[in-house]
Coordinates of C-alpha atoms and ligand atoms in Angstrom, one line a residue:
X1 CA 167.3 161.1 105.5
X2 CA 164.7 163.4 104.0
X3 CA 165.7 167.0 104.8
X4 CA 162.0 168.1 104.9
X5 CA 161.4 165.8 108.0
X6 CA 162.4 166.2 111.6
X7 CA 165.8 164.5 112.0
X8 CA 166.0 161.5 114.3
X9 CA 168.2 162.0 117.3
X10 CA 171.9 161.3 117.5
X11 CA 171.4 157.8 119.1
X12 CA 169.1 156.6 116.3
X13 CA 171.3 158.1 113.7
X14 CA 174.4 156.4 115.1
X15 CA 172.5 153.1 115.3
X16 CA 171.4 153.3 111.6
X17 CA 174.9 154.0 110.5
X18 CA 176.3 150.8 112.0
X19 CA 177.1 147.8 109.8
X20 CA 174.8 145.5 111.7
X21 CA 175.7 141.9 112.3
X22 CA 173.8 139.1 114.1
X23 CA 173.8 139.2 117.9
X24 CA 175.0 135.7 118.9
X25 CA 176.4 134.6 122.3
X26 CA 176.4 138.2 123.6
X27 CA 178.4 139.8 120.8
X28 CA 178.0 141.1 117.3
X29 CA 179.1 138.7 114.6
X30 CA 179.3 139.2 110.9
X31 CA 177.1 136.9 108.7
X32 CA 179.2 133.8 107.8
X33 CA 178.4 134.0 104.1
X34 CA 179.0 137.8 104.1
X35 CA 175.6 138.6 102.6
X36 CA 173.7 141.8 103.5
X37 CA 170.3 143.3 102.6
X38 CA 169.0 146.9 102.5
X39 CA 166.6 148.4 105.0
X40 CA 164.2 151.1 103.8
X41 CA 162.1 153.8 105.4
X42 CA 158.5 153.1 104.2
X43 CA 157.6 156.8 104.8
X44 CA 160.2 158.0 102.2
X45 CA 161.2 154.9 100.2
X46 CA 164.8 155.8 101.0
X47 CA 167.4 153.3 102.2
X48 CA 168.3 153.9 105.8
X49 CA 170.5 151.0 106.8
X50 CA 171.6 147.5 106.0
X51 CA 171.3 144.2 107.9
X52 CA 173.1 140.9 107.8
X53 CA 171.4 138.2 105.6
X54 CA 171.7 135.2 107.8
X55 CA 171.5 131.6 106.6
X56 CA 171.5 128.1 108.0
X57 CA 175.1 128.5 109.3
X58 CA 174.3 131.6 111.3
X59 CA 171.2 129.9 112.7
X60 CA 173.3 126.9 113.7
X61 CA 175.7 129.2 115.6
X62 CA 172.9 131.0 117.3
X63 CA 171.1 127.8 118.3
X64 CA 174.4 126.4 119.7
X65 CA 174.8 129.6 121.8
X66 CA 171.2 129.4 123.0
X67 CA 171.6 125.7 123.9
X68 CA 174.8 126.4 125.9
X69 CA 173.2 129.3 127.8
X70 CA 170.1 127.2 128.6
X71 CA 171.9 124.6 130.6
X72 CA 174.7 127.1 131.6
X73 CA 174.4 130.5 133.2
X74 CA 170.7 131.0 132.7
X75 CA 169.8 127.8 134.6
X76 CA 171.6 129.2 137.6
X77 CA 169.4 132.3 137.8
X78 CA 166.8 132.2 140.6
X79 CA 163.2 133.0 139.7
X80 CA 163.5 136.3 141.4
X81 CA 166.6 137.2 139.4
X82 CA 164.8 136.5 136.1
X83 CA 162.0 138.8 137.3
X84 CA 164.5 141.5 138.1
X85 CA 166.1 141.2 134.6
X86 CA 162.6 141.6 133.0
X87 CA 161.9 144.6 135.2
X88 CA 165.2 146.2 134.3
X89 CA 164.5 145.6 130.6
X90 CA 161.3 147.6 131.0
X91 CA 163.3 150.4 132.7
X92 CA 165.8 150.4 129.8
X93 CA 163.1 150.6 127.2
X94 CA 161.8 153.7 129.0
X95 CA 165.4 155.1 129.2
X96 CA 166.0 154.6 125.5
X97 CA 162.4 155.4 124.5
X98 CA 163.2 158.3 122.1
X99 CA 165.7 156.2 120.2
X100 CA 163.4 153.2 120.0
X101 CA 160.5 155.4 118.9
X102 CA 162.5 156.8 116.1
X103 CA 163.9 153.5 114.9
X104 CA 160.5 151.9 115.0
X105 CA 159.0 154.7 112.9
X106 CA 161.8 154.6 110.4
X107 CA 161.7 150.9 110.1
X108 CA 158.0 150.3 110.0
X109 CA 156.3 153.7 109.2
X110 CA 154.0 154.0 112.2
X111 CA 152.8 157.4 113.2
X112 CA 154.5 159.2 116.1
X113 CA 151.7 159.0 118.7
X114 CA 151.3 155.2 118.0
X115 CA 155.1 154.7 118.3
X116 CA 155.1 156.7 121.5
X117 CA 152.2 154.7 123.0
X118 CA 154.0 151.5 122.1
X119 CA 157.4 152.4 123.6
X120 CA 156.2 154.3 126.6
X121 CA 153.3 152.0 127.6
X122 CA 152.8 148.7 125.7
X123 CA 156.3 147.3 125.8
X124 CA 157.4 148.3 129.4
X125 CA 154.0 147.3 130.8
X126 CA 154.3 143.9 129.1
X127 CA 157.8 143.3 130.5
X128 CA 156.7 144.3 133.9
X129 CA 153.7 142.0 133.8
X130 CA 155.9 139.0 133.0
X131 CA 158.5 140.2 135.6
X132 CA 156.0 139.2 138.2
X133 CA 155.6 135.6 136.9
X134 CA 158.9 133.7 137.5
X135 CA 158.4 133.6 141.2
X136 CA 154.8 132.2 140.7
X137 CA 155.7 129.3 138.5
X138 CA 154.5 126.3 140.7
X139 CA 153.9 122.7 140.3
X140 CA 151.5 120.7 142.4
X141 CA 151.5 117.8 144.9
X142 CA 149.4 114.9 143.6
X143 CA 147.6 112.3 145.8
X144 CA 149.0 109.5 143.6
X145 CA 149.5 105.8 144.7
X146 CA 151.7 104.4 142.0
X147 CA 152.6 100.6 142.1
X148 CA 150.4 100.0 145.1
X149 CA 152.3 102.4 147.4
X150 CA 150.3 103.5 150.4
X151 CA 150.0 107.1 151.6
X152 CA 153.3 108.1 153.4
X153 CA 155.3 105.7 151.2
X154 CA 155.5 107.9 148.2
X155 CA 155.4 111.6 147.3
X156 CA 154.2 112.6 143.9
X157 CA 154.5 116.1 142.6
X158 CA 155.0 118.1 139.3
X159 CA 157.8 120.4 138.3
X160 CA 157.2 123.2 135.8
X161 CA 160.4 123.5 133.7
X162 CA 161.3 125.7 130.8
X163 CA 160.8 124.2 127.4
X164 CA 164.4 124.9 126.2
X165 CA 165.6 126.8 123.2
X166 CA 162.9 128.8 121.5
X167 CA 163.0 130.1 117.9
X168 CA 160.9 133.2 117.6
X169 CA 159.9 134.4 114.1
X170 CA 158.1 137.7 113.9
X171 CA 156.3 139.8 111.3
X172 CA 156.9 143.4 110.2
X173 CA 153.6 145.0 111.1
X174 CA 154.5 145.9 114.8
X175 CA 158.1 144.9 115.2
X176 CA 158.7 145.7 118.9
X177 CA 155.4 144.4 120.3
X178 CA 155.7 141.2 118.2
X179 CA 159.1 140.6 119.7
X180 CA 158.1 141.5 123.2
X181 CA 155.2 139.0 123.3
X182 CA 157.6 136.1 122.8
X183 CA 160.7 137.5 124.6
X184 CA 159.0 138.3 127.9
X185 CA 157.2 135.0 128.7
X186 CA 160.1 133.0 127.3
X187 CA 162.6 134.7 129.6
X188 CA 160.1 134.5 132.5
X189 CA 159.9 130.7 132.0
X190 CA 163.7 130.3 131.8
X191 CA 164.0 129.6 128.1
X192 CA 166.6 130.9 125.8
X193 CA 165.9 132.3 122.3
X194 CA 166.9 132.8 118.8
X195 CA 164.9 135.7 117.3
X196 CA 164.4 136.0 113.6
X197 CA 162.7 139.4 113.0
X198 CA 161.0 140.2 109.7
X199 CA 163.5 141.2 106.9
X200 CA 161.5 144.4 106.3
X201 CA 161.9 145.5 109.9
X202 CA 165.0 144.1 111.6
X203 CA 166.2 147.2 113.4
X204 CA 164.5 147.4 116.8
X205 CA 165.1 143.7 117.5
X206 CA 168.8 144.3 117.1
X207 CA 168.7 147.2 119.5
X208 CA 166.6 145.2 122.0
X209 CA 169.3 142.4 122.0
X210 CA 171.8 145.0 123.3
X211 CA 169.3 146.2 125.9
X212 CA 168.8 142.6 127.1
X213 CA 172.6 142.3 127.7
X214 CA 172.5 145.6 129.5
X215 CA 169.6 144.4 131.7
X216 CA 171.8 141.4 132.8
X217 CA 170.6 138.7 130.5
X218 CA 173.6 136.3 130.2
X219 CA 175.4 135.8 126.9
X220 CA 173.6 133.4 124.6
X221 CA 170.2 133.7 126.2
X222 CA 168.9 136.2 123.6
X223 CA 170.3 135.8 120.1
X224 CA 169.1 137.7 117.0
X225 CA 169.7 136.5 113.5
X226 CA 168.4 138.8 110.8
X227 CA 167.7 137.5 107.3
X228 CA 165.1 136.3 104.9
X229 CA 162.2 134.0 105.8
X230 CA 163.0 131.3 103.3
X231 CA 166.6 131.0 104.4
X232 CA 167.1 132.1 108.0
X233 CA 163.5 131.6 109.1
X234 CA 163.2 128.2 107.4
X235 CA 166.5 127.0 108.9
X236 CA 165.3 128.0 112.4
X237 CA 161.9 126.4 112.0
X238 CA 163.5 123.1 110.9
X239 CA 166.4 123.1 113.3
X240 CA 166.7 119.8 115.2
X241 CA 168.0 121.5 118.4
X242 CA 165.2 124.0 118.7
X243 CA 162.5 122.9 121.2
X244 CA 159.8 125.3 120.1
X245 CA 158.9 127.8 117.4
X246 CA 156.8 130.8 118.4
X247 CA 155.6 132.2 115.1
X248 CA 153.6 135.3 114.2
X249 CA 152.9 135.9 110.6
X250 CA 150.7 134.9 107.7
X251 CA 148.6 131.7 107.7
X252 CA 150.4 130.6 104.6
X253 CA 153.8 130.7 106.2
X254 CA 152.3 129.2 109.4
X255 CA 151.6 126.1 107.4
X256 CA 155.3 126.0 106.3
X257 CA 156.4 126.3 109.9
X258 CA 154.2 123.3 110.9
X259 CA 155.8 121.2 108.1
X260 CA 159.3 122.3 109.0
X261 CA 158.7 121.4 112.7
X262 CA 157.8 117.8 111.9
X263 CA 161.5 116.7 111.8
X264 CA 162.1 116.8 115.6
X265 CA 158.4 117.3 116.5
X266 CA 159.2 120.6 118.2
X267 CA 156.4 122.5 119.8
X268 CA 154.8 125.2 117.7
X269 CA 152.7 128.2 118.6
X270 CA 151.1 130.2 115.8
X271 CA 149.6 133.7 115.7
X272 CA 148.3 134.1 112.2
X273 CA 146.0 136.1 110.0
X274 CA 142.6 137.6 110.6
X275 CA 139.6 139.2 108.9
X276 CA 137.7 140.5 111.9
X277 CA 134.0 141.5 112.0
X278 CA 132.7 144.6 113.6
X279 CA 128.9 144.3 114.2
X280 CA 126.9 147.5 114.9
X281 CA 123.3 147.3 116.1
X282 CA 120.8 150.1 115.7
X283 CA 120.9 151.1 119.4
X284 CA 124.6 151.5 119.6
X285 CA 126.2 154.8 120.7
X286 CA 127.1 156.1 117.3
X287 CA 129.4 158.8 118.7
X288 CA 131.6 155.9 119.9
X289 CA 130.9 153.5 117.0
X290 CA 132.0 155.8 114.2
X291 CA 135.5 156.6 115.6
X292 CA 135.7 153.1 117.0
X293 CA 135.0 151.4 113.6
X294 CA 137.4 153.8 111.8
X295 CA 140.2 153.0 114.3
X296 CA 139.4 149.2 114.2
X297 CA 140.2 149.2 110.5
X298 CA 142.7 152.0 109.9
X299 CA 145.0 151.5 113.0
X300 CA 148.5 150.7 111.6
X301 CA 147.1 151.5 108.2
X302 CA 145.1 148.2 108.4
X303 CA 148.3 146.3 108.7
X304 CA 147.0 144.8 111.9
X305 CA 146.1 141.1 112.4
X306 CA 143.0 142.2 114.5
X307 CA 141.9 144.8 112.0
X308 CA 138.1 145.1 111.9
X309 CA 137.8 145.1 108.1
X310 CA 134.3 143.7 107.8
X311 CA 131.8 146.2 109.1
X312 CA 128.2 144.8 109.5
X313 CA 125.8 147.7 110.3
X314 CA 122.1 147.6 111.0
X315 CA 120.2 149.2 108.1
X316 CA 118.7 151.9 110.4
X317 CA 122.1 153.4 111.1
X318 CA 124.0 152.2 108.1
X319 CA 124.1 155.4 106.1
X320 CA 125.1 157.5 109.1
X321 CA 127.9 155.1 110.1
X322 CA 129.3 154.8 106.6
X323 CA 129.2 158.6 106.2
X324 CA 130.9 159.1 109.6
X325 CA 133.6 156.6 109.0
X326 CA 134.3 157.9 105.5
X327 CA 134.6 161.4 106.9
X328 CA 137.2 160.3 109.4
X329 CA 139.0 158.4 106.6
X330 CA 139.1 161.5 104.4
X331 CA 140.2 163.8 107.2
X332 CA 143.1 161.7 108.6
X333 CA 146.4 163.5 108.1
X334 CA 148.6 161.3 106.0
X335 CA 152.3 161.7 106.6
X336 CA 155.7 160.4 107.7
X337 CA 155.7 159.1 111.2
X338 CA 158.4 161.5 112.4
X339 CA 156.0 164.4 111.5
X340 CA 154.1 165.0 114.7
X341 CA 151.0 166.1 112.7
X342 CA 150.8 162.7 110.9
X343 CA 147.9 160.4 111.9
X344 CA 148.1 157.9 109.1
X345 CA 151.4 156.4 107.9
X346 CA 152.6 154.4 104.9
X347 CA 152.2 150.8 104.0
X348 CA 155.4 148.7 104.6
X349 CA 156.5 148.3 101.0
X350 CA 155.7 148.8 97.3
X351 CA 154.8 145.1 97.0
X352 CA 152.3 145.5 99.9
X353 CA 150.8 148.6 98.3
X354 CA 150.4 146.8 95.0
X355 CA 148.7 144.0 96.8
X356 CA 146.3 146.3 98.5
X357 CA 145.6 148.2 95.2
X358 CA 144.8 144.8 93.6
X359 CA 142.2 144.1 96.2
X360 CA 140.6 147.5 95.7
X361 CA 140.4 147.0 92.0
X362 CA 138.8 143.6 92.6
X363 CA 136.2 145.3 94.8
X364 CA 135.4 147.8 92.2
X365 CA 135.2 145.2 89.4
X366 CA 132.9 143.0 91.5
X367 CA 130.4 145.9 92.1
X368 CA 131.4 147.4 95.4
X369 CA 130.5 151.0 96.0
X370 CA 133.7 152.9 96.6
X371 CA 132.8 155.6 99.2
X372 CA 136.2 157.1 99.7
X373 CA 139.9 156.4 99.1
X374 CA 141.2 153.6 96.9
X375 CA 144.1 155.6 95.4
X376 CA 147.8 156.1 95.8
X377 CA 148.6 159.7 96.7
X378 CA 151.4 161.4 94.8
X379 CA 154.1 161.6 97.5
X380 CA 157.2 159.7 98.3
X381 CA 156.9 156.6 100.4
X382 CA 154.5 153.7 100.2
X383 CA 151.2 155.5 101.1
X384 CA 147.7 154.3 100.2
X385 CA 144.5 156.1 101.0
X386 CA 142.2 154.8 103.7
X387 CA 139.4 153.2 101.7
X388 CA 135.7 152.5 102.4
X389 CA 133.6 150.2 100.3
X390 CA 129.8 150.0 100.9
X391 CA 127.2 147.6 99.5
X392 CA 129.6 144.7 99.7
X393 CA 128.5 141.0 99.4
X394 CA 130.0 138.1 101.3
X395 CA 131.4 136.5 98.1
X396 CA 133.4 139.5 97.1
X397 CA 137.2 139.2 97.0
X398 CA 138.0 142.1 99.5
X399 CA 135.4 140.7 101.9
X400 CA 136.9 137.2 101.9
X401 CA 140.6 137.9 101.9
X402 CA 143.0 139.3 104.5
X403 CA 144.1 142.4 102.7
X404 CA 146.4 143.7 105.5
X405 CA 145.8 147.3 104.3
X406 CA 143.3 150.1 105.0
X407 CA 140.3 148.8 103.2
X408 CA 136.9 148.6 105.0
X409 CA 134.1 146.5 103.6
X410 CA 130.6 147.5 104.8
X411 CA 127.5 145.3 104.7
X412 CA 124.0 146.1 106.0
X413 CA 121.7 143.8 108.0
X414 CA 118.1 144.0 109.1
X415 CA 116.1 143.2 112.3
X416 CA 115.6 139.6 111.4
X417 CA 119.1 138.9 110.4
X418 CA 120.8 138.1 113.7
X419 CA 121.6 134.5 112.7
X420 CA 122.6 135.5 109.2
X421 CA 125.0 138.2 110.5
X422 CA 126.6 135.8 112.9
X423 CA 126.9 133.2 110.2
X424 CA 128.5 135.7 107.9
X425 CA 130.8 137.0 110.6
X426 CA 132.0 133.4 111.0
X427 CA 132.2 132.7 107.2
X428 CA 135.9 133.0 107.0
X429 CA 138.9 130.7 107.5
X430 CA 140.1 133.1 110.3
X431 CA 138.9 133.5 113.8
X432 CA 141.2 136.1 115.5
X433 CA 139.1 139.0 116.8
X434 CA 135.7 140.7 116.5
X435 CA 133.5 143.3 118.2
X436 CA 129.9 143.9 118.9
X437 CA 128.4 147.4 119.4
X438 CA 125.1 147.8 121.2
X439 CA 123.7 149.1 124.5
X440 CA 121.7 145.8 124.9
X441 CA 124.0 143.6 127.0
X442 CA 121.8 140.5 126.4
X443 CA 122.1 140.9 122.7
X444 CA 125.9 141.6 123.0
X445 CA 126.3 138.4 125.0
X446 CA 124.3 136.4 122.4
X447 CA 126.7 137.6 119.7
X448 CA 129.8 137.1 121.9
X449 CA 128.8 133.4 122.2
X450 CA 128.2 133.1 118.4
X451 CA 131.4 134.6 117.1
X452 CA 134.1 132.0 116.6
X453 CA 137.1 134.1 117.5
X454 CA 139.9 134.1 120.0
X455 CA 138.7 137.5 121.4
X456 CA 135.5 139.5 121.1
X457 CA 135.0 142.9 122.5
X458 CA 131.8 144.8 123.2
X459 CA 131.7 148.5 122.4
X460 CA 135.4 148.5 121.8
X461 CA 137.6 146.7 119.3
X462 CA 141.0 144.9 119.8
X463 CA 141.0 145.2 123.6
X464 CA 144.5 144.1 124.5
X465 CA 146.1 143.7 127.9
X466 CA 149.2 141.8 129.0
X467 CA 147.1 139.7 131.4
X468 CA 144.4 138.8 128.8
X469 CA 145.0 135.7 126.7
X470 CA 145.3 136.4 123.0
X471 CA 145.3 134.1 120.1
X472 CA 143.3 132.8 117.1
X473 CA 140.6 130.1 116.5
X474 CA 140.4 128.2 113.2
X475 CA 143.2 129.2 110.8
X476 CA 144.2 132.2 112.9
X477 CA 146.5 130.2 115.0
X478 CA 147.4 127.6 117.6
X479 CA 147.7 128.4 121.2
X480 CA 147.5 131.7 123.2
X481 CA 150.0 134.4 124.0
X482 CA 149.7 137.0 126.8
X483 CA 148.7 136.2 130.4
X484 CA 149.3 133.0 132.2
X485 CA 148.5 130.9 129.1
X486 CA 151.3 132.7 127.3
X487 CA 153.7 131.8 130.0
X488 CA 152.5 128.2 130.1
X489 CA 153.3 127.8 126.4
X490 CA 157.0 128.1 127.3
X491 CA 156.9 125.5 130.2
X492 CA 156.7 121.8 130.3
X493 CA 155.4 119.6 133.2
X494 CA 157.5 116.8 134.7
X495 CA 155.7 114.3 137.0
X496 CA 157.9 113.1 139.8
X497 CA 157.2 110.2 142.2
X498 CA 159.6 109.5 145.1
X499 CA 159.4 106.3 147.1
X500 CA 161.4 105.5 150.2
Ligands
LIG1 P1 154.9 136.4 106.8 O1 154.3 135.2 107.2 O2 155.3 136.7 105.4 O3 156.3 136.6 107.6 C1 156.4 136.4 109.0 C2 157.8 136.0 109.4 O4 158.0 134.7 108.9 C3 158.9 136.9 108.9 O5 159.9 137.0 109.8 C4 159.4 136.1 107.7 O6 160.8 136.3 107.4 C5 159.2 134.7 108.2 N1 159.1 133.7 107.1 C6 158.7 133.8 105.8 N2 158.8 132.6 105.2 C7 159.3 131.7 106.1 C8 159.6 130.3 106.0 N3 159.4 129.6 104.9 N4 160.1 129.7 107.1 C9 160.2 130.4 108.3 N5 160.0 131.7 108.4 C10 159.5 132.4 107.3 O7 154.0 137.6 107.5 P2 154.2 139.1 107.4 O8 153.9 139.6 106.0 O9 155.6 139.5 108.0 O10 153.1 139.7 108.4 C11 151.8 139.8 108.1 C12 151.0 138.6 108.5 O11 151.2 138.4 109.9 C13 149.5 138.8 108.4 O12 148.9 137.7 107.9 C14 149.0 139.1 109.8 O13 147.7 138.8 110.0 C15 149.9 138.2 110.6 N6 150.0 138.7 112.0 C16 149.4 138.0 112.9 C17 149.4 138.4 114.3 C18 148.7 137.6 115.4 O14 149.0 137.9 116.5 N7 147.8 136.7 115.1 C19 150.1 139.6 114.6 C20 150.7 140.3 113.6 C21 150.7 139.8 112.3

């Protein structure tokens, strides 16, 4: 721990001091090969804990536990009982909020107000939303007449059944929310899980496994195996007794997941990268646009799949918007997440910081105008300044690539450029998110229809809600999470016909 920072509470400290194992079959087990890896605080660069480096043998054990629980105790739970477990989990997150907030900050680096919002609101609200679903999972009666049967001679109906054992593989950029979006609907549907959190942020997943047990989830229903992507993750993705992989991460690894799933043709859902456009028309309310555009890009230090990193601004308001966003970028208080004054945290690792620095150098080399930021401050931890580039062109490297860092690329457009700006907004392999800012609702709706993304917001960016389907078009993913569609992705339909 850094003595200059507020200390985490006793609960978080005790958790960090543990020799973490995997959570398999309701108990802690040591990694079979005995390997471990270090966990670092990105805000200081200091080692804070270690985790078990799982491999194919550990994944095998976890999948066996999940399979036994799927047909065993979990199958005996009524829908109402599954709902109660999810509700209790939300209560437990609230009860242990301070510890989870501190662990999430130390693991991932997010600023205190963001961690507080996530743990007090986002996670419990999500679990409670899905707590309502198990009792509403219904099939249908079908007016079928198979094999010449007449009405009254046959009853045809559908059953909605849980898919089975789910392998959930999650990224580091928002560890708890990424876990929650898979855990909650999978439990609501009656599936069991093997979770493989990102190796850079394994801590809160381990703590959540214990809270699941405390909430009444039977042994083996939720298993957590920590470890590297290319070993533990790859073994899970390829495992022949896993029925579905729910993956969130990069588009590149998403492709590997699809290949690995081919062996047993398991179902795959993918939440992948993004490069989202923010389109500002001249009539927009600039007092909302300027903080909105800054937040769209700099939230989570730009390490956010929905980050609005391509800002298209009408030429009439271009200079004002660029100056306003740059002012916010310069004034954001950079600091460790445990420091209550901090508004802007570190990147996740030195590798990530070097990657971001490389994109900024490319932007400079290719002729972008660096309005602010672009540097590495001299302080411990993996910090990088919030950066604004103006006068960018569509062919420039930082405009085309998902940087996953705090780098905003601004381009101007004129009155006649509606088609061009829509085409440029869509000129990317990604299609995750986007926003349009204007008071003209007709114009907004025209743009909403033109943008090829899983979600588009008007006069706000990244509008998320547990009930609202979320997912990517094009190479941003397969399928939808959140809402009823998220639940459906953990269910399968069985058609039944009964003759007598
Ligand atoms: P990543 O793809 O490197 O890793 C994600 C997870 O996959 C990690 O748990 C990792 O260990 C695992 N993994 C790596 N190689 C693997 C392999 N060969 N087989 C199986 N698993 C493997 O992504 P990241 O760097 O952790 O996260 C950043 C990326 O995630 C960005 O591209 C971002 O856009 C994306 N993301 C998308 C969403 C969304 O909802 N669409 C949300 C958050 C992050």
